Short mmCIF file of C-alpha atoms and ligand atoms in Angstrom, two decimals:
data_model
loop_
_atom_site.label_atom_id
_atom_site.label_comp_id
_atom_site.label_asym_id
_atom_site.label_seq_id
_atom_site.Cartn_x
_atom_site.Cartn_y
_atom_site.Cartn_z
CA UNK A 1 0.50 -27.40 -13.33
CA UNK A 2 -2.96 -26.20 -11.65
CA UNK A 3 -2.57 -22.56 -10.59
CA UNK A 4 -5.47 -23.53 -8.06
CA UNK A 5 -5.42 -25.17 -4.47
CA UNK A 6 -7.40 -28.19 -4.12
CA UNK A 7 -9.98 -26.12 -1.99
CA UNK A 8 -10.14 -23.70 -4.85
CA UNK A 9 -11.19 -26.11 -7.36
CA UNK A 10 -13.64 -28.30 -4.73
CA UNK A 11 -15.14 -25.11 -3.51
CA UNK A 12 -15.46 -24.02 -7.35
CA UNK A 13 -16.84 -27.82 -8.47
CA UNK A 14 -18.84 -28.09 -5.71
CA UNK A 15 -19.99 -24.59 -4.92
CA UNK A 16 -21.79 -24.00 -1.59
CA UNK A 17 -24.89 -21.46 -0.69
CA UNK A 18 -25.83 -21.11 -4.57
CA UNK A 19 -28.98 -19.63 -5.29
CA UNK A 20 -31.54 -17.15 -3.83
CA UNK A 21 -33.27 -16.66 -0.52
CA UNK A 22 -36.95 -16.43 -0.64
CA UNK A 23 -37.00 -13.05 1.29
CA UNK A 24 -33.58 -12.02 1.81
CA UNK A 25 -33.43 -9.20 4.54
CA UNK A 26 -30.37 -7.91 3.09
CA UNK A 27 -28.52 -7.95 -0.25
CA UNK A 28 -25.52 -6.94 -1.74
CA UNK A 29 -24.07 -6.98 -5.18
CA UNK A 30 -20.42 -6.12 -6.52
CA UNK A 31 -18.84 -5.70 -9.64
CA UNK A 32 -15.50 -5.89 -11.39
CA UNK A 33 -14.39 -4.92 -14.58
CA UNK A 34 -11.24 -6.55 -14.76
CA UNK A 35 -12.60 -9.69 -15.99
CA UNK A 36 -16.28 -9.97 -15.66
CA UNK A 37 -17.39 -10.59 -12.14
CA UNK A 38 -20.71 -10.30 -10.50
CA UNK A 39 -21.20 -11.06 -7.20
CA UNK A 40 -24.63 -11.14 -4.89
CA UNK A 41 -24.88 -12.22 -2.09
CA UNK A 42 -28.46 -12.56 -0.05
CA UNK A 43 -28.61 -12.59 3.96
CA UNK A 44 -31.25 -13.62 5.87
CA UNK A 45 -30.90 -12.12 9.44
CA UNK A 46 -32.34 -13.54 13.17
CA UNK A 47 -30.85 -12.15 16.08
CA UNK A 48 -28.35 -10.28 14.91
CA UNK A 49 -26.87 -13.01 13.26
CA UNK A 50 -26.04 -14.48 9.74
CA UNK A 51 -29.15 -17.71 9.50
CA UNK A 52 -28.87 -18.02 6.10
CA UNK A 53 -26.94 -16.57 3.32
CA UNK A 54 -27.12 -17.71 -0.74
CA UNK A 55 -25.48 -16.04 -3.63
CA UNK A 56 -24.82 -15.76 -7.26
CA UNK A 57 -22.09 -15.23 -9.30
CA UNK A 58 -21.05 -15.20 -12.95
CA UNK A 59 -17.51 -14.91 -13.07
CA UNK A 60 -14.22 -17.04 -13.41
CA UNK A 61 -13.54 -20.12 -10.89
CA UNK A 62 -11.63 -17.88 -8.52
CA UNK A 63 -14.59 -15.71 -8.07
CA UNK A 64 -17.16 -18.74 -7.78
CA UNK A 65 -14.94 -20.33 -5.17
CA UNK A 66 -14.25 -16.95 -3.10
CA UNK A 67 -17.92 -16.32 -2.95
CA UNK A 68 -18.54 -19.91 -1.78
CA UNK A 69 -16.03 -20.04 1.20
CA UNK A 70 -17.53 -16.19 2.10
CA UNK A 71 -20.86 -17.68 2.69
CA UNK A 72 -19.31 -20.66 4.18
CA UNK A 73 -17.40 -18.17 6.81
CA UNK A 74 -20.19 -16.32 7.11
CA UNK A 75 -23.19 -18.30 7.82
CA UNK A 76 -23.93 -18.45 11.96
CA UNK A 77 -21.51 -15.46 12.44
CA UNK A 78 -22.84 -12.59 14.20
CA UNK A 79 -22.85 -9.56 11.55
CA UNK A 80 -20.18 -7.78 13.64
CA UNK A 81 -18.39 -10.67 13.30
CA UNK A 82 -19.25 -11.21 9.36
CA UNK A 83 -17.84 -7.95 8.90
CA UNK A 84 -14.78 -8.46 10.30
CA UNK A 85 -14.02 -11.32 7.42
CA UNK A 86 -11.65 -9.51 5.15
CA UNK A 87 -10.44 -10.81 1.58
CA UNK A 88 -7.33 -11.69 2.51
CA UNK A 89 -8.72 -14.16 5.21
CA UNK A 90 -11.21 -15.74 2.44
CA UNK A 91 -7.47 -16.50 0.13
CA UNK A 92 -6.05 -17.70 3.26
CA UNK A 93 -8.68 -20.04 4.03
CA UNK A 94 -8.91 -21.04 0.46
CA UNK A 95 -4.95 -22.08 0.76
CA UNK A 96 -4.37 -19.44 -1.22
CA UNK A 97 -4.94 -17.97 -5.04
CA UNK A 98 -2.93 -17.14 -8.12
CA UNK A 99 -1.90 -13.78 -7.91
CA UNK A 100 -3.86 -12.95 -11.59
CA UNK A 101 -7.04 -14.44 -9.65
CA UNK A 102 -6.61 -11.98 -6.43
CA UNK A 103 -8.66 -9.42 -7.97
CA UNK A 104 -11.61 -11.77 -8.21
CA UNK A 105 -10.75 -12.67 -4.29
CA UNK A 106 -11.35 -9.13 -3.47
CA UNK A 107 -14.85 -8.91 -4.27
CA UNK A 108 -15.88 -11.74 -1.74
CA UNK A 109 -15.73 -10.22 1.42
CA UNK A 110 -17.08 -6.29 0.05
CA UNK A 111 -19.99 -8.50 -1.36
CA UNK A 112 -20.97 -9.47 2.08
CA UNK A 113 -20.21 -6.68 3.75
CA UNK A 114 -22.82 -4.67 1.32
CA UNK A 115 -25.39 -7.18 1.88
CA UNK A 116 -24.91 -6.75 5.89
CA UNK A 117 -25.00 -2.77 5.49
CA UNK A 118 -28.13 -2.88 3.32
CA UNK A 119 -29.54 -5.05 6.10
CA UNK A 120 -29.10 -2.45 8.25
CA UNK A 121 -30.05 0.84 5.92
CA UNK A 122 -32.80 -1.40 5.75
CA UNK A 123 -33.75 -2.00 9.60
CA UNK A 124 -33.48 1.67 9.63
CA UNK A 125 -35.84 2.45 6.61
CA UNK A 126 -38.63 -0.39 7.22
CA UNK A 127 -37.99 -1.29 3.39
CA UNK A 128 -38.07 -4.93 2.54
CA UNK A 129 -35.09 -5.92 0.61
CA UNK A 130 -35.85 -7.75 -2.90
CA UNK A 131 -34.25 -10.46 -4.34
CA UNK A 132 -31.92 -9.18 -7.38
CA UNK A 133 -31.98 -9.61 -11.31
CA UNK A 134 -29.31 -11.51 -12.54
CA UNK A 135 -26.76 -9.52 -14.34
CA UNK A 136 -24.95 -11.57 -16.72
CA UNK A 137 -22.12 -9.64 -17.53
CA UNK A 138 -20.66 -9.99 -21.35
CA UNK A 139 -17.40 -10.87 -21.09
CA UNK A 140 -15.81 -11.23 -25.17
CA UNK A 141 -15.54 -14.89 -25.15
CA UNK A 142 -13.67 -15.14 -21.76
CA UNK A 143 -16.30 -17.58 -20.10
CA UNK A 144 -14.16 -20.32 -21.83
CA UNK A 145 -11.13 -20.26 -19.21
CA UNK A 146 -9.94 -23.16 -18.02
CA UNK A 147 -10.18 -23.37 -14.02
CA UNK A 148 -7.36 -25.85 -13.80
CA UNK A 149 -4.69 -23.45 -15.65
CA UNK A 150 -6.51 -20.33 -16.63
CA UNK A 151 -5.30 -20.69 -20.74
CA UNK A 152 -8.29 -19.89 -22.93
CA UNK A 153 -10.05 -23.08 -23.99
CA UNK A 154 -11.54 -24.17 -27.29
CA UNK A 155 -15.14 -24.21 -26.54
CA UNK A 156 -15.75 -26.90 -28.98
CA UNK A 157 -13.75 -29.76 -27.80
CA UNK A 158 -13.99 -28.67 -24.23
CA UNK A 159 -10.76 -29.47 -23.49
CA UNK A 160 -7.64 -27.87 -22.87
CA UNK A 161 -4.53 -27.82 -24.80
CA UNK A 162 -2.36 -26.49 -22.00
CA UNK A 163 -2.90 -29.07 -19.61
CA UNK A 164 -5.24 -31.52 -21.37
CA UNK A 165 -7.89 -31.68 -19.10
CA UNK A 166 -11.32 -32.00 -20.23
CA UNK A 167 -15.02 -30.54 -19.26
CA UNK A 168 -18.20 -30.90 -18.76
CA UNK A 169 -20.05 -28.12 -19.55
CA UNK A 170 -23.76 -26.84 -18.50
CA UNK A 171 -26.23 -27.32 -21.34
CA UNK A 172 -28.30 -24.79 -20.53
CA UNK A 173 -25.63 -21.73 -20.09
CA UNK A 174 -22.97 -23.79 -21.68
CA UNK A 175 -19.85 -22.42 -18.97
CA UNK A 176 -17.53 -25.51 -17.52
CA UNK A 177 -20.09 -27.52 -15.00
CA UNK A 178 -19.37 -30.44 -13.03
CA UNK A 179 -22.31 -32.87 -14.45
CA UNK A 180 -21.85 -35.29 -11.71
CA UNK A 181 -23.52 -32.29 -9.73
CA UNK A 182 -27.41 -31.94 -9.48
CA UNK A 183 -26.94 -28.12 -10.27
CA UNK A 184 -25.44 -26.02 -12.46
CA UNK A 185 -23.15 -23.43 -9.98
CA UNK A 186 -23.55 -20.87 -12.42
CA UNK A 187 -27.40 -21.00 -13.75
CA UNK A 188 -28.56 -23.24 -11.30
CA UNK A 189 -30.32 -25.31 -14.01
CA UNK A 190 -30.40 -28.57 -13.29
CA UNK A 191 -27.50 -30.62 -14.99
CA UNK A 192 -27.25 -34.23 -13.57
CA UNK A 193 -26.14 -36.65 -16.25
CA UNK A 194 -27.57 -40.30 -15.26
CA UNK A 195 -25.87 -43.39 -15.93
ZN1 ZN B 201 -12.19 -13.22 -12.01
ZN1 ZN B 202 -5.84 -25.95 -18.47
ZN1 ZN B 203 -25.60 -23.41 -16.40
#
């Protein structure tokens, strides 16, 4: 049985807001140990509000989806408003995660909240904000999860023995990818496979 929600898995499938902004006016990045997560997230601010938001994550499918319905909440709010989201609204709107995953829920919602303060250290400093490095975080062979059931997977069949369902993976980072996608949600390469 999935441990995921349908929105979990679309929102981790079909990730929304991936990438970086051109000149981000704000950006924040969080960490957590547990199992590998990175989160940034990059703001773009007009009037006081959220106009465009992008971010990047290595991490598990939880974390991927989390940060995906963050910038999906976020995105038009006003930043008072954006900092009101908290990370147990983001699992709520998600229908919910596994309680293993809620750790990697928990980052969603700091992440944007340190991107919206370092917009406004920022206004106060004059300092342009710069798009991050990526951090890819080692993680001992735990990039091979399955997102359906969360059993370690063999990497070279791609498929899982606990609930037998199989994957696509990137080519160029080689983590689980949905190749009927143009990107790849966690290098951004592009992955399409035609025909
Ligand atoms: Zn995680
Ligand atoms: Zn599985
Ligand atoms: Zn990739």
């Amino acid at each position: 049985m999935a441990l995921y929600s349908d929105k979990v898995m679309d929102h981790f499938m079909n990730p929304r807001n991936v990438g970086d902004l051109e000149k981000p006016d704000g950006v924040g990045e969080v960490g957590n140990p547990t199992c590998g997560d990175m989160m940034t997230f990059m703001i773009s601010v007009k009037d006081d509000r959220i106009a465009d938001i992008r971010f990047k994550t290595f991490g598990c499918g939880a974390a991927i989806a989390v940060s995906s319905m963050v910038s999906e909440m976020a995105l038009g709010k006003t930043l008072d408003e954006a900092m009101e989201i908290t990370n147990e609204m983001v699992a709520e709107e998600l229908g919910g995660l596994p309680t293993n995953k809620l750790h990697c829920s928990n980052l969603g919602a700091d992440a944007l909240h340190a991107a919206i303060e370092d917009y406004r250290k920022r206004l106060e400093t004059g300092e342009p904000a710069e798009v991050p490095e990526l951090h890819e975080v080692k993680r001992s062979g735990k990039d091979k999860q399955c997102p359906y059931c969360d059993a370690d997977i063999d990497a070279s069949s791609m498929l899982c023995n606990s609930c037998k369902t199989s994957f696509d993976t990137c080519p160029h980072c080689g983590k689980i990818a949905d190749r009927s996608r143009e990107k790849c949600p966690h290098c951004g390469a592009s992955i399409h496979k035609h025909g």
